[in-house]
Coordinates of C-alpha atoms and ligand atoms in Angstrom, one line a residue:
Chain A
X1 CA -25.7 2.0 -75.1
X2 CA -24.9 0.7 -71.7
X3 CA -27.8 1.1 -69.4
X4 CA -27.0 0.0 -65.9
X5 CA -28.2 0.9 -62.5
X6 CA -24.7 0.9 -60.9
X7 CA -23.5 4.4 -60.3
X8 CA -20.6 5.8 -62.2
X9 CA -17.1 5.1 -60.7
X10 CA -15.8 8.6 -60.6
X11 CA -12.4 7.7 -59.2
X12 CA -11.7 5.5 -62.2
X13 CA -13.1 8.1 -64.6
X14 CA -10.9 10.8 -63.1
X15 CA -7.8 8.7 -63.6
X16 CA -8.4 9.0 -67.3
X17 CA -8.1 12.8 -67.2
X18 CA -4.5 13.8 -66.6
X19 CA -5.4 17.5 -66.2
X20 CA -7.6 16.9 -63.2
X21 CA -4.6 15.9 -61.3
X22 CA -2.9 19.3 -61.5
X23 CA -2.9 22.1 -58.9
X24 CA -3.5 25.7 -59.5
X25 CA -2.9 29.0 -57.7
X26 CA -0.1 28.0 -55.3
X27 CA -0.9 24.4 -54.8
X28 CA -4.6 24.3 -54.7
X29 CA -6.3 21.2 -55.9
X30 CA -8.1 22.0 -59.2
X31 CA -11.8 21.8 -58.9
X32 CA -12.9 22.1 -62.6
X33 CA -16.6 23.2 -62.7
X34 CA -16.5 24.8 -66.2
X35 CA -17.3 21.9 -68.5
X36 CA -20.3 23.9 -69.8
X37 CA -17.7 26.1 -71.5
X38 CA -15.4 23.3 -72.5
X39 CA -14.8 19.8 -71.2
X40 CA -11.5 18.1 -70.4
X41 CA -10.3 15.2 -72.5
X42 CA -9.5 11.7 -71.4
X43 CA -6.3 9.9 -72.4
X44 CA -8.2 7.7 -74.7
X45 CA -9.3 10.6 -76.8
X46 CA -5.8 12.2 -76.8
X47 CA -4.3 8.8 -77.7
X48 CA -6.7 8.2 -80.5
X49 CA -5.9 11.6 -82.1
X50 CA -2.2 11.0 -81.7
X51 CA -2.4 7.4 -83.1
X52 CA -4.3 8.6 -86.1
X53 CA -1.6 11.3 -86.8
X54 CA 1.2 8.9 -86.3
X55 CA -0.2 6.2 -88.5
X56 CA -2.8 7.3 -91.0
X57 CA -2.7 11.1 -91.5
X58 CA -3.6 12.3 -95.0
X59 CA -6.0 14.6 -96.7
X60 CA -9.3 12.7 -96.8
X61 CA -11.3 12.1 -100.0
X62 CA -8.2 13.0 -102.1
X63 CA -5.3 11.0 -103.3
X64 CA -5.0 7.4 -104.4
X65 CA -2.5 6.2 -101.8
X66 CA -3.0 3.9 -98.8
X67 CA -2.8 6.7 -96.2
X68 CA -5.5 8.7 -97.9
X69 CA -7.7 5.6 -97.9
X70 CA -7.1 4.9 -94.2
X71 CA -7.6 8.5 -93.3
X72 CA -10.8 8.6 -95.2
X73 CA -12.0 5.4 -93.4
X74 CA -11.1 6.8 -90.0
X75 CA -12.9 10.1 -90.8
X76 CA -16.0 8.5 -92.2
X77 CA -15.9 5.9 -89.4
X78 CA -16.1 8.7 -86.9
X79 CA -19.2 10.1 -88.8
X80 CA -20.9 6.7 -88.4
X81 CA -20.2 6.5 -84.7
X82 CA -21.5 10.0 -84.1
X83 CA -24.6 9.3 -86.2
X84 CA -25.3 6.2 -84.1
X85 CA -24.7 8.2 -80.9
X86 CA -27.6 10.6 -81.7
X87 CA -29.9 8.2 -83.4
X88 CA -29.6 9.3 -87.0
X89 CA -28.2 8.1 -90.3
X90 CA -24.7 8.3 -91.5
X91 CA -25.4 10.8 -94.3
X92 CA -27.3 13.1 -92.0
X93 CA -24.1 14.2 -90.1
X94 CA -22.1 17.1 -91.3
X95 CA -18.8 18.1 -89.7
X96 CA -18.4 21.7 -88.9
X97 CA -15.8 23.7 -87.0
X98 CA -18.2 24.0 -84.0
X99 CA -21.9 24.4 -83.1
X100 CA -21.7 28.1 -84.0
X101 CA -20.7 27.3 -87.5
X102 CA -23.5 24.7 -87.7
X103 CA -26.2 27.3 -87.0
X104 CA -24.6 29.7 -89.4
X105 CA -24.5 27.0 -92.1
X106 CA -28.3 26.6 -91.8
X107 CA -28.9 30.3 -91.6
X108 CA -26.7 31.2 -94.6
X109 CA -27.9 28.2 -96.7
X110 CA -31.5 29.5 -96.1
X111 CA -30.4 32.9 -97.2
X112 CA -28.8 31.4 -100.3
X113 CA -32.1 29.6 -101.2
X114 CA -33.5 32.7 -102.8
X115 CA -30.9 32.5 -105.6
X116 CA -30.9 28.7 -105.9
X117 CA -33.1 26.5 -108.0
X118 CA -36.7 25.5 -107.4
X119 CA -35.6 22.5 -105.3
X120 CA -34.6 24.9 -102.6
X121 CA -38.1 26.5 -102.5
X122 CA -39.0 25.4 -99.0
X123 CA -35.9 27.2 -97.5
X124 CA -36.7 30.5 -99.1
X125 CA -37.3 33.3 -96.6
X126 CA -38.2 36.9 -97.0
X127 CA -40.4 39.8 -95.9
X128 CA -43.6 38.6 -94.2
X129 CA -41.9 35.4 -93.0
X130 CA -41.0 34.9 -89.3
X131 CA -38.1 33.3 -87.5
X132 CA -38.8 32.3 -83.9
X133 CA -36.1 31.9 -81.3
X134 CA -36.1 32.1 -77.5
X135 CA -34.9 34.6 -74.9
X136 CA -32.7 31.9 -73.3
X137 CA -30.5 31.3 -76.4
X138 CA -26.8 31.4 -76.4
X139 CA -25.6 34.1 -78.8
X140 CA -24.7 31.3 -81.2
X141 CA -28.3 30.5 -81.8
X142 CA -29.5 34.1 -81.8
X143 CA -27.2 36.4 -83.7
X144 CA -27.1 34.2 -86.9
X145 CA -31.0 34.4 -86.9
X146 CA -31.0 38.2 -86.3
X147 CA -28.6 38.5 -89.3
X148 CA -30.7 36.2 -91.5
X149 CA -33.7 38.4 -90.7
X150 CA -31.8 41.5 -91.5
X151 CA -30.5 40.1 -94.8
X152 CA -33.9 38.8 -96.0
X153 CA -36.4 41.2 -94.5
X154 CA -37.9 38.4 -92.4
X155 CA -39.2 39.2 -88.8
X156 CA -37.5 37.8 -85.7
X157 CA -39.7 36.8 -82.8
X158 CA -39.1 35.0 -79.6
X159 CA -40.5 33.1 -76.7
X160 CA -40.0 34.7 -73.3
X161 CA -38.7 33.2 -70.2
X162 CA -40.5 32.9 -66.9
X163 CA -39.1 34.3 -63.6
X164 CA -38.1 30.7 -62.7
X165 CA -36.2 30.3 -65.9
X166 CA -38.6 28.2 -67.9
X167 CA -39.7 28.8 -71.4
X168 CA -42.9 30.7 -71.5
X169 CA -45.1 28.8 -73.9
X170 CA -48.3 30.6 -73.1
X171 CA -48.3 32.2 -76.6
X172 CA -47.1 29.2 -78.5
X173 CA -50.0 29.2 -80.9
X174 CA -49.6 32.8 -81.7
X175 CA -45.8 32.7 -82.1
X176 CA -45.6 29.6 -84.2
X177 CA -48.0 30.4 -87.0
X178 CA -48.5 30.1 -90.8
X179 CA -45.8 32.7 -91.4
X180 CA -43.2 30.9 -89.3
X181 CA -40.3 29.6 -91.4
X182 CA -37.9 28.5 -88.6
X183 CA -38.1 27.7 -84.9
X184 CA -34.6 27.7 -83.4
X185 CA -34.2 26.9 -79.7
X186 CA -31.9 25.3 -77.2
X187 CA -32.4 21.8 -75.8
X188 CA -30.8 22.7 -72.5
X189 CA -29.9 26.3 -71.4
X190 CA -26.2 26.8 -70.8
X191 CA -27.1 29.3 -68.1
X192 CA -30.3 28.1 -66.4
X193 CA -29.8 24.4 -66.9
X194 CA -33.5 24.3 -68.0
X195 CA -34.3 21.4 -70.4
X196 CA -36.9 22.6 -72.9
X197 CA -39.9 20.5 -74.1
X198 CA -38.4 19.8 -77.6
X199 CA -41.3 17.6 -78.8
X200 CA -43.9 20.2 -78.0
X201 CA -42.0 22.9 -80.0
X202 CA -41.1 20.5 -82.8
X203 CA -44.8 19.4 -83.1
X204 CA -46.0 23.0 -83.2
X205 CA -43.4 23.8 -85.9
X206 CA -44.2 20.8 -88.0
X207 CA -47.9 21.6 -87.8
X208 CA -47.3 24.9 -89.6
X209 CA -44.6 23.7 -91.9
X210 CA -41.8 25.5 -90.1
X211 CA -38.3 24.0 -89.8
X212 CA -36.8 23.3 -86.4
X213 CA -33.2 23.9 -85.4
X214 CA -32.1 22.5 -82.1
X215 CA -29.1 23.8 -80.2
X216 CA -28.0 20.5 -78.6
X217 CA -24.6 21.8 -77.3
X218 CA -25.5 21.3 -73.6
X219 CA -27.7 18.1 -74.0
X220 CA -25.7 15.7 -76.3
X221 CA -22.7 15.6 -73.9
X222 CA -24.7 15.0 -70.8
X223 CA -27.4 12.4 -71.5
X224 CA -29.0 10.1 -74.1
X225 CA -30.3 12.2 -77.0
X226 CA -32.1 10.8 -80.1
X227 CA -32.8 13.5 -82.7
X228 CA -35.3 11.3 -84.6
X229 CA -37.3 10.7 -81.4
X230 CA -37.2 14.4 -80.7
X231 CA -38.5 15.1 -84.2
X232 CA -36.3 18.1 -85.0
X233 CA -35.1 18.9 -88.5
X234 CA -31.6 20.2 -87.7
X235 CA -29.5 20.1 -84.6
X236 CA -26.0 21.3 -83.7
X237 CA -23.4 20.4 -81.1
X238 CA -19.7 20.9 -80.4
X239 CA -17.0 18.3 -79.9
X240 CA -15.1 20.2 -77.2
X241 CA -18.0 20.1 -74.8
X242 CA -18.2 16.2 -75.0
X243 CA -14.6 15.2 -74.2
X244 CA -13.6 15.8 -77.8
X245 CA -11.3 18.3 -79.4
X246 CA -12.0 21.9 -80.2
X247 CA -12.3 22.7 -83.9
X248 CA -14.9 20.0 -84.6
X249 CA -18.6 20.4 -84.4
X250 CA -21.6 18.6 -85.8
X251 CA -24.7 19.5 -87.7
X252 CA -27.5 17.0 -88.0
X253 CA -29.9 17.6 -90.8
X254 CA -32.8 15.4 -91.9
X255 CA -31.8 13.6 -95.1
X256 CA -34.5 14.9 -97.3
X257 CA -33.7 18.5 -96.2
X258 CA -30.0 18.2 -96.6
X259 CA -30.6 16.9 -100.1
X260 CA -32.2 20.2 -101.2
X261 CA -30.5 22.7 -98.9
X262 CA -28.1 25.0 -100.9
X263 CA -24.5 25.1 -99.8
X264 CA -23.0 27.6 -97.4
X265 CA -19.2 27.5 -97.9
X266 CA -18.1 26.5 -101.4
X267 CA -14.9 25.2 -103.0
X268 CA -13.0 22.0 -103.1
X269 CA -14.5 18.6 -102.0
X270 CA -18.1 19.9 -102.1
X271 CA -18.5 19.9 -105.9
X272 CA -20.0 17.4 -108.4
X273 CA -18.8 19.1 -111.7
X274 CA -16.9 22.3 -112.2
X275 CA -16.8 24.5 -115.3
X276 CA -15.3 28.0 -115.7
X277 CA -18.6 29.7 -115.4
X278 CA -20.6 27.5 -113.0
X279 CA -20.6 24.3 -111.0
X280 CA -22.9 21.7 -109.6
X281 CA -22.6 20.3 -106.1
X282 CA -22.0 17.0 -104.4
X283 CA -24.8 15.3 -102.5
X284 CA -24.8 15.7 -98.7
X285 CA -22.9 15.5 -96.4
X286 CA -20.0 16.4 -98.8
X287 CA -21.9 19.4 -100.1
X288 CA -21.5 21.0 -96.7
X289 CA -17.9 20.1 -96.1
X290 CA -15.9 22.4 -98.4
X291 CA -12.1 22.1 -98.3
X292 CA -9.9 19.7 -96.4
X293 CA -11.8 19.0 -93.2
X294 CA -10.6 18.7 -89.6
X295 CA -9.6 15.0 -89.7
X296 CA -7.8 14.1 -86.5
X297 CA -10.4 16.1 -84.6
X298 CA -13.2 14.1 -86.1
X299 CA -11.4 10.8 -85.3
X300 CA -10.8 12.0 -81.7
X301 CA -14.5 13.0 -81.4
X302 CA -15.3 9.4 -82.5
X303 CA -13.1 8.2 -79.7
X304 CA -14.9 10.5 -77.3
X305 CA -18.2 9.0 -78.3
X306 CA -16.7 5.5 -77.7
X307 CA -15.6 6.6 -74.3
X308 CA -19.0 8.1 -73.4
X309 CA -20.8 5.0 -74.7
X310 CA -18.6 2.7 -72.6
X311 CA -19.6 4.5 -69.5
X312 CA -23.3 5.0 -70.6
X313 CA -25.1 8.2 -71.1
X314 CA -27.8 7.2 -68.7
X315 CA -25.3 6.8 -65.9
X316 CA -23.6 10.1 -66.8
X317 CA -27.0 11.9 -66.6
X318 CA -27.8 10.2 -63.3
X319 CA -24.5 11.2 -61.9
X320 CA -24.9 14.8 -62.9
X321 CA -28.4 14.8 -61.5
X322 CA -27.0 14.0 -58.0
X323 CA -24.3 16.7 -58.3
X324 CA -26.8 19.3 -59.5
X325 CA -29.2 18.5 -56.7
X326 CA -26.4 18.8 -54.1
X327 CA -25.2 22.1 -55.6
X328 CA -28.7 23.6 -55.6
X329 CA -29.2 22.5 -52.0
X330 CA -25.8 23.7 -50.8
X331 CA -26.0 27.1 -52.6
X332 CA -29.6 27.8 -51.6
X333 CA -28.7 27.3 -47.9
X334 CA -26.3 30.2 -48.1
X335 CA -28.1 33.5 -47.2
X336 CA -27.6 36.1 -50.0
X337 CA -27.3 33.6 -52.8
X338 CA -29.9 33.6 -55.6
X339 CA -30.1 30.8 -58.1
X340 CA -30.7 32.0 -61.6
X341 CA -32.8 29.2 -63.1
X342 CA -35.1 26.5 -61.8
X343 CA -34.6 25.8 -58.1
X344 CA -35.3 22.0 -58.5
X345 CA -33.9 19.3 -60.7
X346 CA -37.0 18.6 -62.7
X347 CA -36.2 19.0 -66.4
X348 CA -32.9 20.5 -65.5
X349 CA -29.3 19.8 -66.3
X350 CA -26.1 20.4 -64.6
X351 CA -25.5 24.1 -65.1
X352 CA -26.0 26.1 -61.9
X353 CA -25.8 29.9 -62.2
X354 CA -26.2 32.2 -59.3
X355 CA -25.6 35.7 -57.9
X356 CA -24.3 36.6 -54.5
X357 CA -25.8 39.7 -52.9
X358 CA -23.2 42.5 -52.6
X359 CA -20.5 40.7 -54.7
X360 CA -20.1 41.1 -58.4
X361 CA -19.8 37.8 -60.2
X362 CA -16.3 38.7 -61.4
X363 CA -15.1 39.3 -57.8
X364 CA -16.8 36.1 -56.6
X365 CA -15.1 34.1 -59.4
X366 CA -11.8 35.6 -58.4
X367 CA -12.1 34.3 -54.8
X368 CA -13.2 30.9 -56.1
X369 CA -10.3 30.8 -58.5
X370 CA -7.9 31.6 -55.6
X371 CA -9.2 28.5 -53.9
X372 CA -8.8 26.3 -57.0
X373 CA -12.4 26.3 -58.0
X374 CA -12.7 27.1 -61.7
X375 CA -16.1 28.5 -62.7
X376 CA -17.3 30.8 -65.4
X377 CA -18.4 34.4 -64.6
X378 CA -20.2 36.9 -66.8
X379 CA -23.2 36.5 -69.1
X380 CA -22.0 33.2 -70.6
X381 CA -22.9 34.4 -74.2
X382 CA -26.5 34.9 -73.2
X383 CA -26.7 38.6 -72.6
X384 CA -30.5 39.0 -73.3
X385 CA -31.2 36.2 -70.9
X386 CA -29.2 37.9 -68.2
X387 CA -31.1 41.1 -68.8
X388 CA -34.4 39.2 -68.5
X389 CA -33.3 37.5 -65.3
X390 CA -32.3 40.9 -63.8
X391 CA -28.6 39.9 -63.4
X392 CA -25.8 41.8 -64.9
X393 CA -23.5 38.8 -64.6
X394 CA -23.7 35.4 -62.9
X395 CA -21.3 32.8 -61.6
X396 CA -21.9 29.5 -63.3
X397 CA -20.8 26.1 -62.1
X398 CA -21.3 23.3 -64.6
X399 CA -20.8 19.6 -64.0
X400 CA -19.7 16.6 -65.9
X401 CA -19.0 12.9 -65.4
X402 CA -15.7 13.5 -63.7
X403 CA -17.0 15.8 -60.9
X404 CA -17.5 14.7 -57.4
X405 CA -19.7 15.6 -54.5
X406 CA -16.6 16.8 -52.7
X407 CA -16.1 19.3 -55.5
X408 CA -19.7 20.5 -55.0
X409 CA -18.8 21.0 -51.3
X410 CA -15.7 22.9 -52.3
X411 CA -17.8 25.2 -54.5
X412 CA -20.3 25.9 -51.7
X413 CA -17.5 26.5 -49.1
X414 CA -15.7 28.8 -51.6
X415 CA -18.9 30.9 -52.0
X416 CA -19.1 31.4 -48.3
X417 CA -15.4 32.3 -48.3
X418 CA -16.1 35.0 -50.9
X419 CA -18.8 36.4 -48.7
X420 CA -16.3 36.6 -45.8
X421 CA -13.7 38.1 -47.9
X422 CA -15.9 40.9 -49.1
X423 CA -17.5 41.3 -45.7
X424 CA -21.1 40.8 -46.8
X425 CA -21.7 38.1 -44.2
Chain B
X1 CA -2.9 34.8 -50.0
X2 CA -2.7 36.1 -53.5
X3 CA -6.2 37.5 -53.2
X4 CA -5.1 40.3 -50.8
X5 CA -2.5 41.4 -53.2
X6 CA -5.1 41.9 -55.8
X7 CA -7.9 43.4 -53.6
X8 CA -5.8 46.0 -51.8
X9 CA -7.7 47.9 -49.1
X10 CA -7.5 51.0 -51.2
X11 CA -9.4 49.2 -54.0
X12 CA -12.1 47.9 -51.7
X13 CA -12.5 51.4 -50.1
X14 CA -13.0 53.1 -53.5
X15 CA -15.4 50.3 -54.4
X16 CA -17.5 50.8 -51.3
X17 CA -17.2 54.6 -51.3
X18 CA -16.6 55.7 -54.9
X19 CA -15.4 59.2 -55.4
X20 CA -17.2 61.5 -57.8
X21 CA -19.9 59.1 -58.7
X22 CA -23.1 60.2 -60.4
X23 CA -23.8 61.9 -63.7
X24 CA -23.5 65.7 -63.6
X25 CA -24.4 68.7 -65.8
X26 CA -23.0 70.6 -67.6
X27 CA -20.7 68.4 -69.6
X28 CA -18.9 68.6 -72.9
X29 CA -19.0 65.0 -74.0
X30 CA -20.2 61.6 -72.8
X31 CA -18.9 58.1 -73.5
X32 CA -20.5 54.7 -72.9
X33 CA -18.1 51.8 -72.6
X34 CA -18.9 48.1 -72.1
X35 CA -16.8 45.1 -71.5
X36 CA -18.5 42.6 -73.8
X37 CA -17.1 39.5 -72.0
X38 CA -18.8 40.3 -68.7
X39 CA -21.3 43.0 -69.4
X40 CA -19.8 45.6 -67.1
X41 CA -20.6 49.1 -68.2
X42 CA -19.8 52.7 -67.5
X43 CA -21.3 56.0 -68.7
X44 CA -18.9 58.8 -68.2
X45 CA -19.0 62.6 -68.8
X46 CA -16.2 65.1 -69.1
X47 CA -16.5 68.8 -68.5
X48 CA -13.5 70.8 -69.7
X49 CA -12.4 74.3 -69.0
X50 CA -10.1 75.0 -71.9
X51 CA -7.3 72.5 -71.6
X52 CA -8.2 71.6 -68.0
X53 CA -10.4 68.8 -66.8
X54 CA -13.1 70.6 -64.8
X55 CA -15.1 67.5 -63.9
X56 CA -15.5 63.8 -64.6
X57 CA -18.8 62.3 -63.6
X58 CA -19.9 58.7 -64.2
X59 CA -22.4 56.0 -63.5
X60 CA -22.1 52.3 -64.2
X61 CA -22.2 48.8 -62.9
X62 CA -19.5 46.3 -62.7
X63 CA -17.0 44.5 -60.5
X64 CA -15.0 46.1 -57.8
X65 CA -12.0 46.5 -60.0
X66 CA -13.8 48.4 -62.8
X67 CA -15.7 50.6 -60.3
X68 CA -12.7 51.3 -58.0
X69 CA -10.5 52.1 -60.9
X70 CA -12.9 54.7 -62.3
X71 CA -13.2 56.2 -58.9
X72 CA -9.4 56.5 -58.5
X73 CA -9.2 57.9 -62.0
X74 CA -11.4 60.8 -61.2
X75 CA -9.1 61.7 -58.3
X76 CA -6.2 61.6 -60.7
X77 CA -7.5 63.7 -63.6
X78 CA -10.0 66.2 -62.2
X79 CA -8.4 69.7 -62.0
X80 CA -5.5 68.6 -64.1
X81 CA -4.4 69.8 -67.6
X82 CA -5.4 67.3 -70.3
X83 CA -1.7 66.6 -71.1
X84 CA -1.0 65.6 -67.5
X85 CA -4.2 63.5 -67.3
X86 CA -3.2 61.6 -70.4
X87 CA 0.3 61.1 -69.0
X88 CA -1.3 59.5 -66.0
X89 CA -3.5 57.4 -68.2
X90 CA -0.4 56.2 -70.2
X91 CA 1.3 55.3 -66.9
X92 CA -1.7 53.4 -65.7
X93 CA -2.1 51.5 -68.9
X94 CA 1.6 50.6 -68.9
X95 CA 1.2 49.3 -65.3
X96 CA -1.9 47.3 -66.2
X97 CA -0.3 45.7 -69.3
X98 CA 3.0 45.0 -67.5
X99 CA 2.1 41.6 -66.2
X100 CA 3.4 42.6 -62.8
X101 CA 6.8 43.6 -64.2
X102 CA 6.2 47.4 -64.1
X103 CA 7.2 49.4 -61.0
X104 CA 4.4 52.0 -60.5
X105 CA 5.3 55.6 -59.6
X106 CA 3.2 56.7 -56.7
X107 CA 3.8 60.4 -57.5
X108 CA 2.1 59.9 -60.8
X109 CA -0.6 57.3 -60.0
X110 CA -1.3 57.9 -56.3
X111 CA -4.0 55.4 -55.2
X112 CA -3.7 53.9 -58.7
X113 CA -0.6 52.0 -57.6
X114 CA -2.9 49.7 -55.7
X115 CA -3.9 48.1 -59.0
X116 CA -0.4 46.7 -59.5
X117 CA -1.6 43.3 -58.3
X118 CA -4.5 43.3 -60.8
X119 CA -1.9 43.3 -63.6
X120 CA -1.1 39.7 -62.8
X121 CA -4.5 38.7 -63.8
X122 CA -4.9 39.3 -67.6
X123 CA -8.6 38.6 -67.5
X124 CA -9.1 41.6 -65.1
X125 CA -7.0 44.2 -66.9
X126 CA -9.9 45.2 -69.1
X127 CA -12.0 45.8 -66.0
X128 CA -9.3 48.2 -64.6
X129 CA -9.1 50.1 -67.9
X130 CA -12.9 50.4 -68.5
X131 CA -13.2 53.9 -66.9
X132 CA -10.0 55.2 -68.5
X133 CA -11.2 54.1 -71.9
X134 CA -14.4 56.0 -71.3
X135 CA -12.4 59.1 -70.3
X136 CA -10.2 58.9 -73.4
X137 CA -13.2 58.5 -75.6
X138 CA -15.2 61.3 -74.0
X139 CA -12.3 63.7 -74.4
X140 CA -11.9 62.7 -78.0
X141 CA -15.6 63.3 -78.6
X142 CA -15.5 66.7 -77.0
X143 CA -12.6 67.7 -79.3
X144 CA -14.5 66.2 -82.2
X145 CA -17.5 68.3 -81.3
X146 CA -15.4 71.5 -81.2
X147 CA -13.7 70.9 -84.5
Ligands
PLP1 C1 -26.1 26.3 -75.5 C2 -24.8 26.7 -76.3 N1 -25.0 26.9 -77.6 C3 -24.0 27.2 -78.4 C4 -22.7 27.2 -77.9 C5 -21.6 27.6 -78.9 O1 -20.7 26.5 -79.0 P1 -19.3 26.7 -79.8 O2 -18.7 28.0 -79.2 O3 -18.5 25.5 -79.5 O4 -19.7 26.9 -81.2 C6 -22.5 27.0 -76.6 C7 -21.1 27.0 -76.0 O5 -20.5 28.0 -75.7 C8 -23.6 26.7 -75.8 O6 -23.4 26.4 -74.5

């Protein structure tokens, strides 16, 4: 990974993203501040996907022809790049449709453990067992656990969130206990920007023999992440939030766990031997990739990783840090604006959510949109968190490597404009 | 600016000074509607006098469009026979789903024509329909309760 002190050259980066050159709403320059929802893709990623489709497209792991061989190499090559990117081994990376599917895969596989062989013993979960999540989870890392609890009779518990938007770990020892089977939590909140102390939680979970599942959707795209160093058992992230295509996500699972985890989806490509009455399953990662996988998407995600590596994740993180600091400062200076999340940049990433007194988030977002500023409004798939933070809905600006300080200024100016429009200032 | 087309004065007036707001007794049925993408919600009660809408009362929180639309709706349906109220609803739904291609009839929709600009923003159409969906559901419930 490139680690260099020189700041990122945003103008050069932007030139790689054709979409950033367009205008919206009657000629307004597009100010794209919604990368937390989905990021834009550079030409290099688009070209890689097209090149694959034009030269090597075939169903991977099937067929004896040259194209099938090349397609398989490209697909598995992407797996290797992604494994290196997050500090894990090749066989520990499973391709999924998105992060949501990754969480469901683990939750359903654990549910399936009760009807699997003795090797799956450690994944079994039932009445008396506890699943621990946090109040700041995206629905993707909450609802699958609610459902697993409902199917198995296990109990769902959660860490609270402080007024400032940090995880409340005051009852860590009580929440993570001998009954805990899983601790599932986000690395970085998609609403608050809060970066959670992963090691502390992973250590606590390991001490009681519980599995950890990390939602790395908002961390892997934005800075250096090493799952081994973090000490988690499973982790998920989505390609479309890191300059890659939609339709491809990643599940990391520690090798020894993947080896005994029962399958979730079953069918072709994931079997070892099939008879009419029963089957045995392939070793991981194939066991978790039933059917013909998303191939060009995986290849393009590999290209996205190349692109990010060439720039350097440290530099991207440093760049976003500057933008986040400027946004927090600019927004806090506006009377009537409340930041929902930590007010400073300590352990905080580039998602800045806020409410404007007297203006509903939807209405504020509409004014911003009319000025070309694309943000997300609503509860951002974190409804319980919004309830906790006493906000029905928030406006969220989220930054990435291609955003500029000028765009932060455009955001701040647009918020003032919204106040003028609705006559609250 | 496009914004003024969407946020007509009439809409902002209803938003700031909503008509008929607050939950009242007695009522025949109540409906709670939410917009799951943004969390807006409305609780709405209908009170019927035979086939006539005697009162519509509501409470909720949400954007200017959802709140103003509910306010306008109460003006349109209170005191009207159910058949006429539903005709107005159909006209409003048609307007909102028309992507700006439907010419609204002021005789039918009164202040409701101010929402014509909202129809150009598909993401906001649900907001404008929230109160109406609650009205429709509440009436259906009251009929269910009678049957
Ligand atoms: C923190 C977090 N977790 C999970 C998800 C779900 O990602 P996806 O919809 O790509 O599965 C998102 C993105 O929406 C997210 O921000």
